[in-house]
């Protein structure tokens, strides 16, 4: 079941770093590479509107906006990320 959504760009090193973090944790994720899809610029506009974040990676964990690479690593350090991941088993989310 997918619980992590990463809006990324294929050439972005921060996107790569955060994907590697989830892989190292054994957590599956979905990605949309905004530089590889026709309407990527529009998707990025909408992401900016709903999350108030202009940059990629833009990460959602169980529908909660996590932020970018730095914020995800911080959430990993302080335990918030694990908490949000664990919430998946208690709810019927599918992002
Ligand atoms: N501090 C940010 C993070 O931790 O996620 C850095 C993210 C960043 O600089 N991303 C670049 C970006 O989004 C691409 S590598 N640039 C603007 C754009 O592509 O529209």
XYZ file of N, CA, C and O and ligand atoms in Angstrom:
400
model
N 0.844 -1.203 0.000
C 0.000 0.000 0.000
C 0.877 1.251 0.000
O 1.843 1.330 0.751
N 0.528 2.196 -0.809
C 1.354 3.391 -0.926
C 0.932 4.455 0.063
O -0.230 4.798 0.161
N 1.906 4.976 0.756
C 1.602 5.990 1.753
C 2.441 7.238 1.562
O 2.209 8.243 2.181
N 3.438 7.143 0.706
C 4.346 8.272 0.502
C 4.285 8.717 -0.949
O 4.399 7.903 -1.861
N 4.081 10.013 -1.148
C 4.055 10.580 -2.496
C 5.161 11.623 -2.593
O 5.212 12.554 -1.783
N 6.030 11.431 -3.578
C 7.137 12.371 -3.787
C 6.981 13.020 -5.155
O 7.105 12.351 -6.183
N 6.684 14.308 -5.170
C 6.725 15.065 -6.410
C 8.172 15.523 -6.583
O 8.719 16.210 -5.696
N 8.789 15.111 -7.672
C 10.223 15.308 -7.796
C 10.597 15.752 -9.204
O 9.730 15.959 -10.060
N 11.897 15.941 -9.403
C 12.417 16.150 -10.760
C 13.596 15.203 -10.926
O 14.370 14.995 -9.981
N 13.699 14.643 -12.117
C 14.641 13.543 -12.323
C 16.086 13.980 -12.134
O 16.932 13.172 -11.761
N 16.373 15.261 -12.353
C 17.756 15.749 -12.253
C 18.057 16.376 -10.888
O 19.178 16.860 -10.662
N 17.077 16.376 -9.995
C 17.219 17.127 -8.736
C 17.913 16.274 -7.674
O 17.393 15.227 -7.272
N 19.081 16.696 -7.194
C 19.816 15.896 -6.207
C 19.083 15.771 -4.869
O 19.222 14.752 -4.186
N 18.292 16.785 -4.520
C 17.524 16.701 -3.268
C 16.434 15.635 -3.394
O 16.125 14.934 -2.423
N 15.855 15.544 -4.577
C 14.859 14.498 -4.829
C 15.501 13.124 -4.696
O 14.947 12.219 -4.060
N 16.687 12.977 -5.263
C 17.395 11.700 -5.189
C 17.699 11.335 -3.740
O 17.488 10.193 -3.316
N 18.161 12.311 -2.977
C 18.510 12.049 -1.570
C 17.305 11.562 -0.779
O 17.408 10.648 0.040
N 16.154 12.196 -1.005
C 14.996 11.839 -0.197
C 14.433 10.478 -0.628
O 13.970 9.700 0.206
N 14.545 10.166 -1.920
C 14.136 8.824 -2.370
C 15.035 7.776 -1.728
O 14.565 6.714 -1.291
N 16.327 8.064 -1.653
C 17.266 7.126 -1.032
C 16.954 6.930 0.449
O 17.126 5.821 0.979
N 16.520 7.992 1.113
C 16.131 7.863 2.524
C 14.987 6.865 2.675
O 15.054 5.939 3.484
N 13.929 7.049 1.866
C 12.784 6.139 1.980
C 13.178 4.709 1.618
O 12.748 3.757 2.273
N 14.013 4.571 0.600
C 14.469 3.233 0.233
C 15.238 2.593 1.376
O 15.026 1.420 1.711
N 16.111 3.368 2.020
C 16.915 2.829 3.121
C 16.047 2.442 4.315
O 16.409 1.571 5.096
N 14.880 3.091 4.435
C 13.952 2.765 5.517
C 13.023 1.609 5.143
O 12.224 1.161 5.957
N 13.118 1.176 3.874
C 12.242 0.106 3.417
C 10.817 0.565 3.205
O 9.876 -0.230 3.267
N 10.638 1.861 2.953
C 9.304 2.430 2.769
C 9.049 2.666 1.273
O 9.819 3.353 0.605
N 7.975 2.075 0.781
C 7.597 2.283 -0.628
C 7.108 3.706 -0.834
O 6.520 4.305 0.059
N 7.324 4.212 -2.034
C 6.827 5.556 -2.340
C 6.411 5.619 -3.803
O 6.863 4.825 -4.635
N 5.535 6.553 -4.078
C 5.190 6.905 -5.461
C 5.941 8.171 -5.828
O 6.138 9.046 -4.979
N 6.306 8.284 -7.079
C 6.899 9.547 -7.526
C 6.188 10.042 -8.775
O 5.674 9.249 -9.569
N 6.172 11.353 -8.906
C 5.820 11.961 -10.177
C 6.971 12.893 -10.524
O 7.270 13.828 -9.766
N 7.634 12.604 -11.630
C 8.772 13.419 -12.056
C 8.225 14.592 -12.872
O 7.820 14.442 -14.026
N 8.213 15.755 -12.252
C 7.526 16.899 -12.866
C 8.203 17.376 -14.143
O 7.583 18.061 -14.964
N 9.471 17.027 -14.316
C 10.166 17.408 -15.554
C 9.950 16.379 -16.663
O 10.431 16.567 -17.775
N 9.237 15.311 -16.358
C 9.061 14.240 -17.340
C 7.624 14.121 -17.834
O 7.340 13.266 -18.670
N 6.727 14.911 -17.260
C 5.329 14.828 -17.676
C 4.915 16.138 -18.343
O 5.443 17.206 -18.024
N 3.961 16.038 -19.257
C 3.550 17.196 -20.063
C 3.056 18.360 -19.209
O 3.370 19.506 -19.485
N 2.255 18.029 -18.184
C 1.632 19.093 -17.390
C 2.362 19.321 -16.067
O 1.785 19.833 -15.112
N 3.646 18.978 -16.033
C 4.416 19.106 -14.803
C 4.451 20.511 -14.237
O 4.385 20.697 -13.017
N 4.544 21.505 -15.103
C 4.598 22.892 -14.628
C 3.290 23.278 -13.944
O 3.289 23.969 -12.919
N 2.192 22.792 -14.497
C 0.880 23.071 -13.905
C 0.723 22.353 -12.561
O 0.208 22.915 -11.599
N 1.177 21.113 -12.517
C 1.140 20.365 -11.257
C 1.952 21.103 -10.194
O 1.515 21.237 -9.039
N 3.099 21.626 -10.589
C 3.943 22.348 -9.628
C 3.246 23.611 -9.129
O 3.353 23.960 -7.953
N 2.503 24.273 -10.018
C 1.716 25.448 -9.601
C 0.678 25.065 -8.551
O 0.494 25.772 -7.548
N -0.018 23.973 -8.807
C -1.054 23.528 -7.870
C -0.418 23.133 -6.538
O -0.941 23.453 -5.462
N 0.726 22.452 -6.609
C 1.438 22.079 -5.377
C 1.813 23.312 -4.567
O 1.709 23.312 -3.334
N 2.248 24.349 -5.271
C 2.597 25.594 -4.580
C 1.377 26.172 -3.888
O 1.456 26.630 -2.736
N 0.229 26.096 -4.558
C -1.013 26.606 -3.967
C -1.421 25.820 -2.727
O -1.809 26.395 -1.707
N -1.359 24.496 -2.813
C -1.907 23.695 -1.705
C -0.906 23.485 -0.576
O -1.298 23.249 0.555
N 0.395 23.580 -0.877
C 1.379 23.285 0.172
C 2.249 24.483 0.517
O 3.065 24.404 1.445
N 2.084 25.567 -0.256
C 2.889 26.765 -0.012
C 4.383 26.472 -0.154
O 5.210 27.077 0.509
N 4.714 25.516 -1.006
C 6.114 25.151 -1.257
C 6.350 25.116 -2.759
O 5.639 24.406 -3.487
N 7.359 25.871 -3.188
C 7.617 25.987 -4.633
C 8.569 24.932 -5.162
O 8.594 24.654 -6.361
N 9.398 24.388 -4.264
C 10.484 23.527 -4.728
C 10.104 22.046 -4.706
O 9.155 21.631 -4.045
N 10.898 21.287 -5.442
C 10.854 19.824 -5.351
C 12.139 19.363 -4.658
O 13.149 20.061 -4.737
N 12.128 18.236 -3.995
C 10.985 17.355 -3.825
C 9.920 17.967 -2.905
O 10.243 18.739 -2.013
N 8.677 17.588 -3.191
C 7.556 17.984 -2.345
C 6.869 16.696 -1.907
O 6.332 15.965 -2.732
N 6.933 16.448 -0.615
C 6.604 15.116 -0.111
C 5.360 15.131 0.778
O 5.221 16.001 1.654
N 4.493 14.150 0.525
C 3.310 13.941 1.368
C 3.387 12.545 1.964
O 3.696 11.579 1.261
N 3.118 12.466 3.265
C 3.099 11.170 3.952
C 1.708 10.989 4.537
O 1.282 11.769 5.393
N 1.013 9.993 4.069
C -0.374 9.773 4.483
C -1.194 11.062 4.412
O -1.926 11.400 5.347
N -1.053 11.716 3.304
C -1.796 12.938 2.970
C -1.394 14.155 3.797
O -1.976 15.228 3.644
N -0.417 14.002 4.661
C 0.104 15.146 5.403
C 1.282 15.718 4.636
O 2.172 14.978 4.197
N 1.281 17.037 4.453
C 2.406 17.664 3.770
C 3.635 17.633 4.667
O 3.619 18.177 5.769
N 4.687 16.978 4.167
C 5.922 16.833 4.938
C 6.871 17.995 4.663
O 7.523 18.515 5.571
N 6.954 18.425 3.408
C 7.880 19.477 3.016
C 8.847 18.962 1.976
O 8.491 18.083 1.175
N 10.053 19.494 2.009
C 11.081 19.099 1.045
C 12.037 18.083 1.637
O 11.732 17.411 2.633
N 13.211 18.009 1.022
C 14.230 17.058 1.455
C 14.686 17.352 2.886
O 14.677 16.467 3.747
N 15.059 18.595 3.149
C 15.585 18.946 4.475
C 14.565 18.635 5.568
O 14.913 18.065 6.612
N 13.312 18.993 5.323
C 12.278 18.781 6.337
C 12.013 17.294 6.564
O 11.695 16.876 7.685
N 12.147 16.511 5.503
C 11.926 15.072 5.643
C 13.040 14.437 6.473
O 12.775 13.600 7.348
N 14.275 14.864 6.211
C 15.388 14.338 7.019
C 15.251 14.767 8.478
O 15.532 13.991 9.396
N 14.787 15.996 8.678
C 14.571 16.484 10.050
C 13.483 15.655 10.742
O 13.620 15.261 11.904
N 12.404 15.379 10.001
C 11.301 14.588 10.556
C 11.748 13.157 10.846
O 11.257 12.514 11.775
N 12.696 12.674 10.042
C 13.249 11.348 10.313
C 14.029 11.373 11.623
O 13.908 10.481 12.458
N 14.812 12.442 11.811
C 15.630 12.567 13.022
C 14.780 12.693 14.280
O 15.082 12.103 15.306
N 13.711 13.494 14.206
C 12.954 13.774 15.436
C 11.771 12.825 15.652
O 11.025 12.983 16.617
N 11.595 11.872 14.749
C 10.580 10.848 14.970
C 9.228 11.112 14.345
O 8.365 10.235 14.317
N 9.036 12.329 13.836
C 7.738 12.661 13.237
C 7.437 11.798 12.010
O 6.305 11.350 11.816
N 8.465 11.549 11.218
C 8.250 10.763 10.004
C 7.741 9.367 10.354
O 6.761 8.888 9.778
N 8.402 8.734 11.305
C 7.978 7.392 11.704
C 6.549 7.401 12.228
O 5.752 6.506 11.939
N 6.208 8.447 12.970
C 4.859 8.581 13.522
C 3.823 8.681 12.397
O 2.780 8.027 12.429
N 4.130 9.492 11.402
C 3.194 9.649 10.278
C 3.086 8.365 9.473
O 2.004 8.010 8.999
N 4.188 7.656 9.327
C 4.160 6.389 8.590
C 3.329 5.355 9.341
O 2.591 4.584 8.734
N 3.438 5.349 10.646
C 2.707 4.367 11.443
C 1.209 4.619 11.426
O 0.421 3.706 11.599
N 0.820 5.867 11.210
C -0.599 6.187 11.180
C -1.326 5.471 10.051
O -2.524 5.310 10.082
N -0.562 5.055 9.056
C -1.174 4.403 7.908
C -1.980 3.178 8.299
O -3.056 2.933 7.762
N -1.461 2.404 9.254
C -2.133 1.153 9.603
C -3.455 1.403 10.315
O -4.318 0.538 10.354
N -3.627 2.609 10.859
C -4.837 2.898 11.617
C -5.933 3.545 10.762
O -7.067 3.674 11.193
N -5.594 3.931 9.550
C -6.574 4.639 8.729
C -6.634 4.025 7.334
O -5.730 3.329 6.911
N -7.675 4.346 6.663
C -7.882 3.768 5.337
C -7.482 4.757 4.243
O -8.236 5.040 3.338
N -6.299 5.293 4.371
C -5.826 6.240 3.369
C -5.304 5.515 2.144
O -4.706 4.460 2.254
N -5.488 6.076 1.006
C -4.683 5.662 -0.145
C -4.425 6.855 -1.046
O -5.294 7.312 -1.766
N -3.244 7.373 -0.923
C -2.842 8.532 -1.726
C -2.125 8.035 -2.960
O -1.216 7.233 -2.826
N 16.072 22.895 0.576
C 15.262 22.266 -0.439
C 14.878 20.864 0.038
O 15.399 20.436 1.062
O 14.044 20.203 -0.586
C 16.007 22.270 -1.765
C 15.136 21.893 -2.934
C 15.602 22.501 -4.248
O 16.458 23.398 -4.257
N 15.036 22.010 -5.364
C 15.260 22.596 -6.663
C 14.003 23.307 -7.128
O 12.894 22.918 -6.797
C 15.546 21.528 -7.726
S 17.025 20.581 -7.354
N 14.153 24.384 -7.950
C 13.008 25.117 -8.465
C 12.264 24.349 -9.500
O 12.732 23.315 -10.000
O 11.172 24.792 -9.856
